[in-house]
Amino acid sequence: MTVTPTTELADPADYKRRIGKLIRDARIHRGLTQAQLADLLATSQSAINRIERGHQNLSLEMVARIGAALDSEIVAIGSGPTHLRVTGPTTLSGSIDVKTSKNAGVALLCASLLNRGRTTLRKVARIEEVNRLLEVLQSLGVRTRWLNADNDLEIVPPEHLDLSNIDAAAARRTRSIIMFLGPLLHRLEEFELPYAGGCNLGERTVEPHMTALHHFGLEVKATDGLYHAAVGRGIGPAKPIVLTERGDTVTENALMAAALHPGTTVIRNASSNYMVQDLCFYLQKLGVDVEGIGTTTLTVTGRERIDVDVDYAPSEDPIEAMSLLAAAIVTASEITIRRVPIEFLEVELATLEGMGLQYDRSEEYVALNGHTRLVDLTTHPSELQAPRDKVHPMPFPGLNIDNLPFFAVIGAVANGQTMLHDWVYENRAIYLTELTKLGGNVKLLDPHRVLVEGPTHFSGAELICPPALRPAVVILLAMLASKGTSVLRSTYVIHRGYEDLAERLNQLGANIETFRDI
């Protein structure tokens, strides 16, 4: 009797090529050159080149080291990476609350270093980015504890911060560590901070921070994976600080530096985005005078010392709200999304209305921070047409850069061609082409633009999670609408920005199973 095998082992060379491509994509996403990754791993650039081309055998130890250096779970020692198995197509129903803002939460954790008193933050998102920052804070001597099941978090700093035992591994796994510069420059005359690979001085994302904080006497040199900071005392802004880019984190850093400067600081070309507003409201609770919230000019009158017990509730996350809205649209479902921060989603909703989305909107009410306007949205299955114009982000009050990727999967279920222009990031648009593996028609026109042709009949497939948060969630949402079973592997990046997303989608009727390889 002849037995015909139903499966066969893949060519080992194919596995090496796939792993090499994954490593290359993660390296590019982190902004590292091959030489920089080689330095982090104490190997040669030629070795990295061979690895990425699939021409070199890799031990599990080396794959794990590469994963740690790139902050990407290519492989995890011990329990192993988590994966998601999605059975579709799905029809969602019911109601869901939007959780508090990830980006506001990390900014407030950094800002808690301004206060020598106790800070209590309400309903903080328990995500991996927050966990890494808590590990860093604890290594500085800050006492942190979760108070209850509602995710209220207490933060009590020590009288003197000790950076000698800083958790460098945790610091390198969060891009938010740069926002420690603003608070720490008033507490220490000299200090060192680890930084994630790729954040070199002179790059677009870092230089504006240095330029803004230089007004407060901060001088920074970056060598050997560390920010070496020195602060000149008695120095303050002699004129308005004009930010060279209207970035969220650079605005937050300038705000935190101004909060402990006893004079008046004017910040122009400031971001007025949601996380910046939450930070401003928190600073006001600390006794800092902040004028111009919601505009591009902020006037801050700081205090020489801040020592108060303060209680603050960050508002809800507009990016999570958009994620849930996209989930409803691609599955043609009727759900109610509660506690949507409408002020930061109005352009997105106007764009969707132009595409034909039908929905109901409640009266506005106020978030727990006492400022942010919230609504409840109920979606209705709608036949969408592609927008006539390209969809592109702009600084607030424009369409949010983090919401742009969701229009790829929305465009995929609309009739016609949708063009997305991601002018901010050089490498993110390419990950949206992964939708083609689920049956989508997505063409990469150049590093910044993709063209999506719809409507799409998605079908299940197995994919490795892109190393970029929002495109990873876009792939998951497409899987909800896919016929059959899909697998999304190595989903740590989703946990960095979302709390229990799969479980919460299951509560709406999705069929998502979390599993690990044996």
Coordinates of C-alpha atoms in Angstrom, one line a residue:
M1 CA 0.0 0.0 0.0
T2 CA 1.3 3.4 -0.9
V3 CA 0.7 6.2 1.5
T4 CA 0.5 9.7 -0.1
P5 CA 1.6 12.4 2.4
T6 CA -0.9 15.3 2.7
T7 CA 1.8 17.7 3.8
E8 CA 5.5 18.1 3.2
L9 CA 8.2 19.9 5.1
A10 CA 9.2 23.2 3.7
D11 CA 12.6 23.8 2.3
P12 CA 14.9 25.0 5.2
A13 CA 16.2 27.7 2.9
D14 CA 12.7 29.1 2.6
Y15 CA 12.4 29.4 6.4
K16 CA 15.7 31.3 6.5
R17 CA 14.5 33.6 3.8
R18 CA 11.2 34.3 5.6
I19 CA 13.0 34.9 8.9
G20 CA 15.5 37.1 7.2
K21 CA 12.7 39.2 5.6
L22 CA 11.0 39.5 9.0
I23 CA 14.2 40.7 10.6
R24 CA 14.8 43.2 7.8
D25 CA 11.3 44.6 8.1
A26 CA 11.6 45.0 11.9
R27 CA 15.0 46.6 11.5
I28 CA 13.7 49.2 9.0
H29 CA 10.7 49.9 11.2
R30 CA 13.0 50.6 14.1
G31 CA 15.0 53.0 11.9
L32 CA 18.2 51.0 12.2
T33 CA 20.9 50.5 9.6
Q34 CA 22.5 47.1 9.2
A35 CA 25.6 48.5 10.8
Q36 CA 23.7 49.8 13.8
L37 CA 22.0 46.4 14.4
A38 CA 25.3 44.7 14.0
D39 CA 26.8 47.0 16.8
L40 CA 23.9 46.1 19.1
L41 CA 24.5 42.4 18.6
A42 CA 28.3 42.7 18.6
T43 CA 28.6 41.1 15.2
S44 CA 29.5 42.3 11.7
Q45 CA 27.4 44.2 9.1
S46 CA 28.1 41.5 6.6
A47 CA 26.6 38.9 9.0
I48 CA 23.4 41.0 9.3
N49 CA 23.3 41.2 5.5
R50 CA 23.6 37.4 5.2
I51 CA 20.9 36.9 7.8
E52 CA 18.5 39.2 6.1
R53 CA 19.1 37.5 2.7
G54 CA 18.5 34.1 4.3
H55 CA 22.0 33.0 3.7
Q56 CA 23.0 32.2 7.3
N57 CA 22.0 29.6 9.8
L58 CA 20.6 31.1 13.1
S59 CA 20.6 29.7 16.5
L60 CA 17.5 30.2 18.7
E61 CA 19.7 32.3 21.0
M62 CA 20.7 34.6 18.1
V63 CA 17.1 35.0 16.9
A64 CA 16.0 35.8 20.5
R65 CA 18.8 38.4 20.8
I66 CA 17.8 40.0 17.4
G67 CA 14.2 40.1 18.6
A68 CA 15.2 41.9 21.8
A69 CA 17.3 44.4 19.9
L70 CA 14.5 45.2 17.5
D71 CA 11.7 45.1 20.1
S72 CA 10.0 42.5 18.0
E73 CA 8.9 39.0 19.1
I74 CA 10.5 37.1 16.3
V75 CA 10.9 34.4 18.9
A76 CA 10.4 34.5 22.7
I77 CA 12.3 32.2 25.1
G78 CA 10.0 30.4 27.5
S79 CA 6.3 30.8 26.9
G80 CA 6.8 31.9 23.3
P81 CA 5.0 34.5 21.3
T82 CA 1.3 34.7 21.3
H83 CA -0.7 34.2 18.1
L84 CA -4.3 34.8 17.1
R85 CA -6.6 32.4 15.2
V86 CA -9.6 34.1 13.7
T87 CA -12.6 32.4 12.3
G88 CA -14.8 34.4 9.9
P89 CA -16.6 36.1 8.4
T90 CA -17.9 37.8 11.5
T91 CA -20.9 39.8 12.2
L92 CA -20.5 41.9 15.4
S93 CA -23.3 43.2 17.7
G94 CA -23.7 44.8 21.1
S95 CA -21.9 47.7 22.8
I96 CA -18.3 48.5 23.8
D97 CA -16.6 51.3 25.7
V98 CA -13.5 53.0 24.4
K99 CA -10.6 52.7 26.8
T100 CA -8.5 55.6 27.9
S101 CA -5.8 57.0 25.6
K102 CA -2.5 55.0 25.3
N103 CA -0.6 58.1 24.2
A104 CA -2.0 60.3 27.0
G105 CA -1.2 57.5 29.5
V106 CA 2.5 57.3 28.6
A107 CA 2.8 61.1 28.7
L108 CA 1.2 61.3 32.1
L109 CA 3.5 58.6 33.5
C110 CA 6.5 60.7 32.3
A111 CA 4.9 63.9 33.7
S112 CA 4.5 62.3 37.1
L113 CA 8.2 62.8 37.6
L114 CA 7.5 66.6 37.8
N115 CA 5.5 66.1 41.0
R116 CA 7.1 65.2 44.3
G117 CA 3.6 64.3 45.6
R118 CA 1.3 61.4 44.9
T119 CA -0.2 61.1 41.4
T120 CA -3.3 58.9 41.0
L121 CA -4.3 58.2 37.4
R122 CA -7.7 56.8 36.7
K123 CA -8.5 53.9 34.3
V124 CA -5.0 53.7 32.8
A125 CA -4.7 51.4 29.8
R126 CA -2.8 48.3 30.9
I127 CA -0.8 47.8 27.8
E128 CA 2.8 46.8 27.2
E129 CA 4.0 50.3 26.5
V130 CA 2.7 51.3 30.0
N131 CA 4.2 48.2 31.5
R132 CA 7.7 49.1 30.2
L133 CA 7.5 52.7 31.5
L134 CA 6.4 51.4 34.9
E135 CA 9.5 49.1 35.0
V136 CA 11.7 52.1 34.2
L137 CA 10.0 54.3 36.8
Q138 CA 10.4 51.6 39.5
S139 CA 14.1 51.2 38.7
L140 CA 14.5 54.9 39.5
G141 CA 12.9 54.4 42.9
V142 CA 9.4 55.5 42.0
R143 CA 6.7 53.5 43.8
T144 CA 3.8 52.4 41.6
R145 CA 0.9 50.2 42.3
W146 CA -2.4 49.3 40.6
L147 CA -5.2 50.1 43.0
N148 CA -8.1 48.1 41.7
A149 CA -9.7 46.3 38.8
D150 CA -10.6 49.6 37.2
N151 CA -6.9 50.2 36.4
D152 CA -6.4 53.1 38.7
L153 CA -2.7 53.6 39.2
E154 CA -0.8 55.3 42.0
I155 CA 2.6 56.9 41.5
V156 CA 4.8 58.1 44.4
P157 CA 8.3 59.4 43.5
P158 CA 11.2 59.3 45.9
E159 CA 12.7 62.5 47.3
H160 CA 15.8 61.9 45.1
L161 CA 15.8 60.1 41.8
D162 CA 18.5 57.5 41.3
L163 CA 19.3 56.7 37.6
S164 CA 22.3 54.5 38.4
N165 CA 20.1 51.4 38.3
I166 CA 17.8 52.3 35.5
D167 CA 16.2 49.3 33.8
A168 CA 17.9 49.8 30.4
A169 CA 16.2 46.8 28.8
A170 CA 12.8 48.2 29.6
A171 CA 13.8 51.7 28.5
R172 CA 15.0 50.4 25.1
R173 CA 11.7 48.7 24.5
T174 CA 9.7 52.0 24.7
R175 CA 10.0 55.0 22.4
S176 CA 8.5 57.1 25.1
I177 CA 11.7 57.2 27.1
I178 CA 12.7 60.5 25.3
M179 CA 9.9 62.2 27.2
F180 CA 11.9 61.7 30.4
L181 CA 14.2 64.5 29.3
G182 CA 11.8 67.3 30.0
P183 CA 11.0 66.4 33.6
L184 CA 14.5 65.2 34.5
L185 CA 16.4 68.3 33.4
H186 CA 15.1 70.2 36.4
R187 CA 15.9 67.3 38.9
L188 CA 19.4 66.5 37.9
E189 CA 22.4 68.4 36.5
E190 CA 23.8 65.4 34.7
F191 CA 22.2 62.1 33.8
E192 CA 22.1 59.3 31.2
L193 CA 19.2 57.7 29.6
P194 CA 19.2 54.6 27.3
Y195 CA 17.5 55.1 24.0
A196 CA 16.1 52.7 21.4
G197 CA 18.3 52.0 18.5
G198 CA 17.8 54.3 15.6
C199 CA 17.0 57.4 17.7
N200 CA 20.2 59.2 16.7
L201 CA 20.6 63.0 17.0
G202 CA 19.9 64.8 13.8
E203 CA 17.0 62.5 12.8
R204 CA 13.7 64.2 12.2
T205 CA 12.0 62.7 15.2
V206 CA 14.7 63.6 17.7
E207 CA 16.3 66.9 16.7
P208 CA 13.2 69.0 17.4
H209 CA 13.3 67.7 21.1
M210 CA 16.9 68.8 21.5
T211 CA 16.2 72.2 19.9
A212 CA 13.2 72.8 22.2
L213 CA 14.9 71.7 25.4
H214 CA 18.1 73.6 24.6
H215 CA 16.1 76.7 25.7
F216 CA 16.1 75.3 29.2
G217 CA 19.9 74.7 29.3
L218 CA 19.8 71.0 28.2
E219 CA 22.7 69.7 26.2
V220 CA 22.6 66.1 24.9
K221 CA 25.2 63.9 23.3
A222 CA 24.2 60.5 22.0
T223 CA 26.8 57.8 22.1
D224 CA 26.9 54.1 22.8
G225 CA 23.1 53.8 23.0
L226 CA 22.8 56.5 25.7
Y227 CA 21.6 60.0 25.9
H228 CA 24.3 61.9 27.9
A229 CA 22.5 65.0 29.3
A230 CA 24.0 68.0 31.0
V231 CA 21.9 70.9 32.2
G232 CA 23.1 74.5 32.6
R233 CA 21.3 76.1 35.6
G234 CA 19.6 79.4 35.5
I235 CA 18.9 79.2 31.8
G236 CA 15.3 79.8 30.5
P237 CA 13.7 80.7 27.2
A238 CA 14.6 84.3 26.3
K239 CA 12.0 84.3 23.5
P240 CA 9.1 82.1 22.4
I241 CA 10.1 78.5 21.5
V242 CA 9.1 77.8 17.9
L243 CA 8.9 74.1 17.4
T244 CA 10.4 73.1 14.0
E245 CA 7.7 70.4 13.7
R246 CA 4.2 70.2 15.2
G247 CA 4.9 66.9 16.9
D248 CA 3.0 65.5 19.8
T249 CA 6.0 64.2 21.9
V250 CA 8.2 67.3 21.3
T251 CA 5.3 69.5 22.4
E252 CA 4.9 67.4 25.5
N253 CA 8.6 67.5 26.3
A254 CA 8.6 71.3 26.0
L255 CA 5.5 71.5 28.2
M256 CA 7.1 69.4 30.9
A257 CA 10.3 71.4 30.8
A258 CA 8.3 74.7 31.1
A259 CA 6.2 73.3 34.0
L260 CA 9.2 73.5 36.4
H261 CA 10.6 76.7 35.0
P262 CA 9.3 79.5 37.2
G263 CA 9.1 82.0 34.4
T264 CA 6.7 82.2 31.5
T265 CA 7.3 80.1 28.4
V266 CA 5.6 80.6 25.1
I267 CA 5.5 77.5 22.8
R268 CA 4.6 78.2 19.2
N269 CA 3.6 75.7 16.5
A270 CA 2.6 73.4 19.3
S271 CA 0.6 70.3 18.8
S272 CA -3.0 70.6 20.0
N273 CA -3.7 66.9 19.8
Y274 CA -5.6 64.8 22.3
M275 CA -2.6 63.6 24.4
V276 CA -1.2 67.1 24.6
Q277 CA -4.5 68.4 25.9
D278 CA -4.6 65.7 28.6
L279 CA -1.1 66.6 29.6
C280 CA -2.1 70.3 29.8
F281 CA -5.1 69.5 32.0
Y282 CA -2.9 67.4 34.3
L283 CA -0.3 70.2 34.6
Q284 CA -3.1 72.6 35.6
K285 CA -4.0 70.2 38.4
L286 CA -0.4 70.4 39.5
G287 CA -0.8 74.2 39.8
V288 CA 0.9 75.1 36.5
D289 CA -0.7 77.9 34.6
V290 CA -1.3 76.8 31.0
E291 CA -3.1 79.0 28.5
G292 CA -4.1 78.3 24.9
I293 CA -5.0 74.6 25.3
G294 CA -6.4 73.3 22.0
T295 CA -4.5 75.9 19.9
T296 CA -1.0 76.0 18.4
T297 CA 0.3 78.6 20.9
L298 CA 0.7 77.5 24.5
T299 CA 1.7 79.9 27.3
V300 CA 3.0 78.2 30.4
T301 CA 3.9 79.8 33.7
G302 CA 5.7 77.2 35.7
R303 CA 6.5 76.6 39.4
E304 CA 9.9 76.2 41.0
R305 CA 8.7 73.1 42.9
I306 CA 5.6 70.9 42.6
D307 CA 4.6 68.9 45.6
V308 CA 0.9 68.1 45.5
D309 CA -1.3 65.0 45.7
V310 CA -3.3 65.0 42.5
D311 CA -6.0 62.8 41.0
Y312 CA -6.5 62.8 37.2
A313 CA -8.5 60.8 34.7
P314 CA -7.1 60.8 31.1
S315 CA -9.7 60.8 28.4
E316 CA -10.6 58.1 25.9
D317 CA -8.5 57.0 23.0
P318 CA -9.6 58.3 19.5
I319 CA -7.4 55.8 17.8
E320 CA -9.1 52.9 19.6
A321 CA -12.4 54.4 18.7
M322 CA -11.4 54.5 15.1
S323 CA -10.3 50.9 15.3
L324 CA -13.7 49.8 16.6
L325 CA -15.4 51.9 14.0
A326 CA -13.4 50.2 11.3
A327 CA -14.2 46.8 12.7
A328 CA -17.9 47.5 12.4
I329 CA -17.5 48.8 8.9
V330 CA -15.5 45.9 7.4
T331 CA -17.9 43.3 9.0
A332 CA -21.0 45.3 8.0
S333 CA -22.1 45.2 11.6
E334 CA -24.4 47.3 13.8
I335 CA -22.6 48.0 17.1
T336 CA -22.6 50.9 19.6
I337 CA -19.2 52.4 20.4
R338 CA -19.5 54.3 23.7
R339 CA -17.3 57.1 25.1
V340 CA -15.9 58.3 21.7
P341 CA -13.8 61.5 22.0
I342 CA -15.7 63.2 19.1
E343 CA -13.5 66.3 18.9
F344 CA -10.6 64.1 17.7
L345 CA -12.6 62.0 15.3
E346 CA -14.7 64.6 13.4
V347 CA -12.6 64.7 10.2
E348 CA -12.5 60.9 10.0
L349 CA -16.3 60.7 10.4
A350 CA -16.8 63.4 7.8
T351 CA -14.7 61.4 5.4
L352 CA -16.7 58.2 6.2
E353 CA -20.0 60.1 5.7
G354 CA -18.8 61.2 2.3
M355 CA -18.1 57.5 1.5
G356 CA -21.7 56.6 2.5
L357 CA -21.4 55.4 6.1
Q358 CA -24.7 55.5 8.1
Y359 CA -24.6 55.9 11.8
D360 CA -26.4 57.5 14.8
R361 CA -24.7 59.8 17.2
S362 CA -25.8 60.6 20.8
E363 CA -25.8 64.0 22.5
E364 CA -22.4 65.1 23.8
Y365 CA -21.3 64.5 27.4
V366 CA -18.1 65.3 29.2
A367 CA -15.2 62.9 30.0
L368 CA -13.9 62.3 33.5
N369 CA -11.2 64.8 33.0
G370 CA -13.9 67.5 32.9
H371 CA -13.0 68.8 29.4
T372 CA -13.1 66.3 26.6
R373 CA -16.3 65.9 24.7
L374 CA -17.7 62.4 24.3
V375 CA -20.5 60.8 22.2
D376 CA -21.8 57.3 21.6
L377 CA -21.9 56.1 18.0
T378 CA -24.1 53.4 16.6
T379 CA -23.0 52.1 13.2
H380 CA -25.3 50.7 10.5
P381 CA -24.3 48.4 7.6
S382 CA -23.6 50.7 4.7
E383 CA -22.6 50.4 1.1
L384 CA -19.5 52.5 0.7
Q385 CA -18.0 54.4 -2.2
A386 CA -14.3 55.2 -2.4
P387 CA -13.6 58.9 -1.6
R388 CA -13.0 61.1 -4.5
D389 CA -9.9 62.7 -3.0
K390 CA -6.9 61.0 -1.5
V391 CA -7.0 60.3 2.2
H392 CA -4.1 61.9 4.0
P393 CA -3.3 62.9 7.6
M394 CA -2.7 66.4 9.0
P395 CA -1.8 67.7 12.4
F396 CA -4.9 68.2 14.7
P397 CA -7.6 69.1 13.9
G398 CA -6.9 67.2 10.7
L399 CA -7.2 63.5 10.2
N400 CA -5.0 61.7 12.7
I401 CA -1.8 60.1 11.3
D402 CA -2.5 56.9 13.4
N403 CA -6.0 56.6 11.9
L404 CA -4.9 56.7 8.3
P405 CA -4.1 52.9 8.1
F406 CA -7.7 52.0 9.0
F407 CA -8.8 53.6 5.7
A408 CA -6.9 50.9 3.9
V409 CA -9.2 48.1 5.1
I410 CA -12.2 50.4 4.9
G411 CA -11.3 51.3 1.3
A412 CA -10.9 47.6 0.6
V413 CA -14.7 47.0 1.3
A414 CA -15.7 50.2 -0.6
N415 CA -16.5 50.4 -4.3
G416 CA -13.8 52.0 -6.3
Q417 CA -10.2 53.2 -5.7
T418 CA -9.0 54.7 -2.5
M419 CA -5.6 56.4 -2.4
L420 CA -3.8 56.8 0.9
H421 CA -0.9 59.2 1.3
D422 CA 1.1 58.6 4.5
W423 CA 3.6 61.5 4.1
V424 CA 4.9 61.2 7.7
Y425 CA 6.4 57.7 7.7
E426 CA 8.7 56.2 5.1
N427 CA 8.1 52.5 5.9
R428 CA 4.6 52.1 7.3
A429 CA 2.6 52.1 4.0
I430 CA 4.3 49.0 2.8
Y431 CA 2.8 46.9 5.6
L432 CA -0.7 47.7 4.3
T433 CA 0.1 45.6 1.2
E434 CA -0.2 42.5 3.5
L435 CA -3.9 42.8 2.9
T436 CA -3.3 41.3 -0.5
K437 CA -2.5 38.0 1.2
L438 CA -6.1 38.0 2.5
G439 CA -7.5 38.7 -1.0
G440 CA -7.2 42.5 -1.0
N441 CA -6.0 44.6 -4.0
V442 CA -3.5 47.0 -2.5
K443 CA -0.7 48.5 -4.6
L444 CA 2.3 50.3 -3.2
L445 CA 2.9 53.3 -5.5
D446 CA 5.9 54.6 -3.5
P447 CA 7.1 54.5 0.1
H448 CA 4.3 56.9 1.1
R449 CA 1.3 56.0 -1.1
V450 CA -0.9 53.0 -1.5
L451 CA -3.9 52.5 -3.9
V452 CA -6.7 50.2 -2.6
E453 CA -9.2 48.7 -5.0
G454 CA -12.5 47.5 -3.8
P455 CA -14.8 45.8 -3.0
T456 CA -12.9 42.9 -1.6
H457 CA -14.0 39.4 -0.7
F458 CA -11.5 38.6 2.0
S459 CA -10.4 35.0 2.5
G460 CA -8.4 33.5 5.4
A461 CA -4.6 33.2 5.4
E462 CA -1.7 32.9 7.8
L463 CA 0.4 36.0 8.3
I464 CA 3.2 37.2 10.5
C465 CA 2.1 40.4 12.4
P466 CA 3.7 43.5 10.8
P467 CA 6.1 45.2 13.2
A468 CA 3.9 48.4 13.2
L469 CA 1.0 48.8 15.6
R470 CA -1.8 50.2 13.4
P471 CA -1.1 48.1 10.3
A472 CA -1.1 45.0 12.5
V473 CA -4.6 45.9 13.8
V474 CA -5.7 46.6 10.2
I475 CA -4.7 43.0 9.3
L476 CA -6.6 41.6 12.3
L477 CA -9.7 43.6 11.3
A478 CA -9.5 42.2 7.8
M479 CA -9.3 38.7 9.2
L480 CA -12.7 39.4 11.0
A481 CA -14.2 39.8 7.5
S482 CA -12.3 36.9 5.9
K483 CA -14.0 33.7 5.0
G484 CA -12.5 30.7 6.8
T485 CA -9.7 30.6 9.3
S486 CA -6.8 33.1 9.5
V487 CA -3.8 33.1 11.8
L488 CA -1.9 36.2 12.8
R489 CA 1.5 35.3 14.4
S490 CA 3.6 37.1 17.0
T491 CA 1.1 39.8 18.1
Y492 CA 3.2 41.5 20.8
V493 CA 3.0 44.8 18.9
I494 CA -0.8 44.9 19.2
H495 CA -0.5 44.4 23.0
R496 CA 1.8 47.5 23.1
G497 CA -1.1 49.7 22.2
Y498 CA -4.3 47.8 22.9
E499 CA -5.6 46.2 26.1
D500 CA -7.3 42.9 25.6
L501 CA -8.4 43.8 22.0
A502 CA -9.1 40.2 20.9
E503 CA -11.1 39.4 24.1
R504 CA -13.2 42.6 23.7
L505 CA -13.9 41.9 20.1
N506 CA -15.0 38.4 21.1
Q507 CA -17.5 40.0 23.5
L508 CA -19.1 41.6 20.4
G509 CA -19.3 38.2 18.6
A510 CA -15.9 37.7 17.0
N511 CA -14.3 34.3 17.0
I512 CA -10.6 35.0 18.0
E513 CA -8.5 32.4 19.8
T514 CA -5.2 33.2 21.4
F515 CA -2.7 30.5 21.3
R516 CA 1.1 29.7 21.5
D517 CA 3.2 27.2 19.6
I518 CA 3.9 24.0 21.6

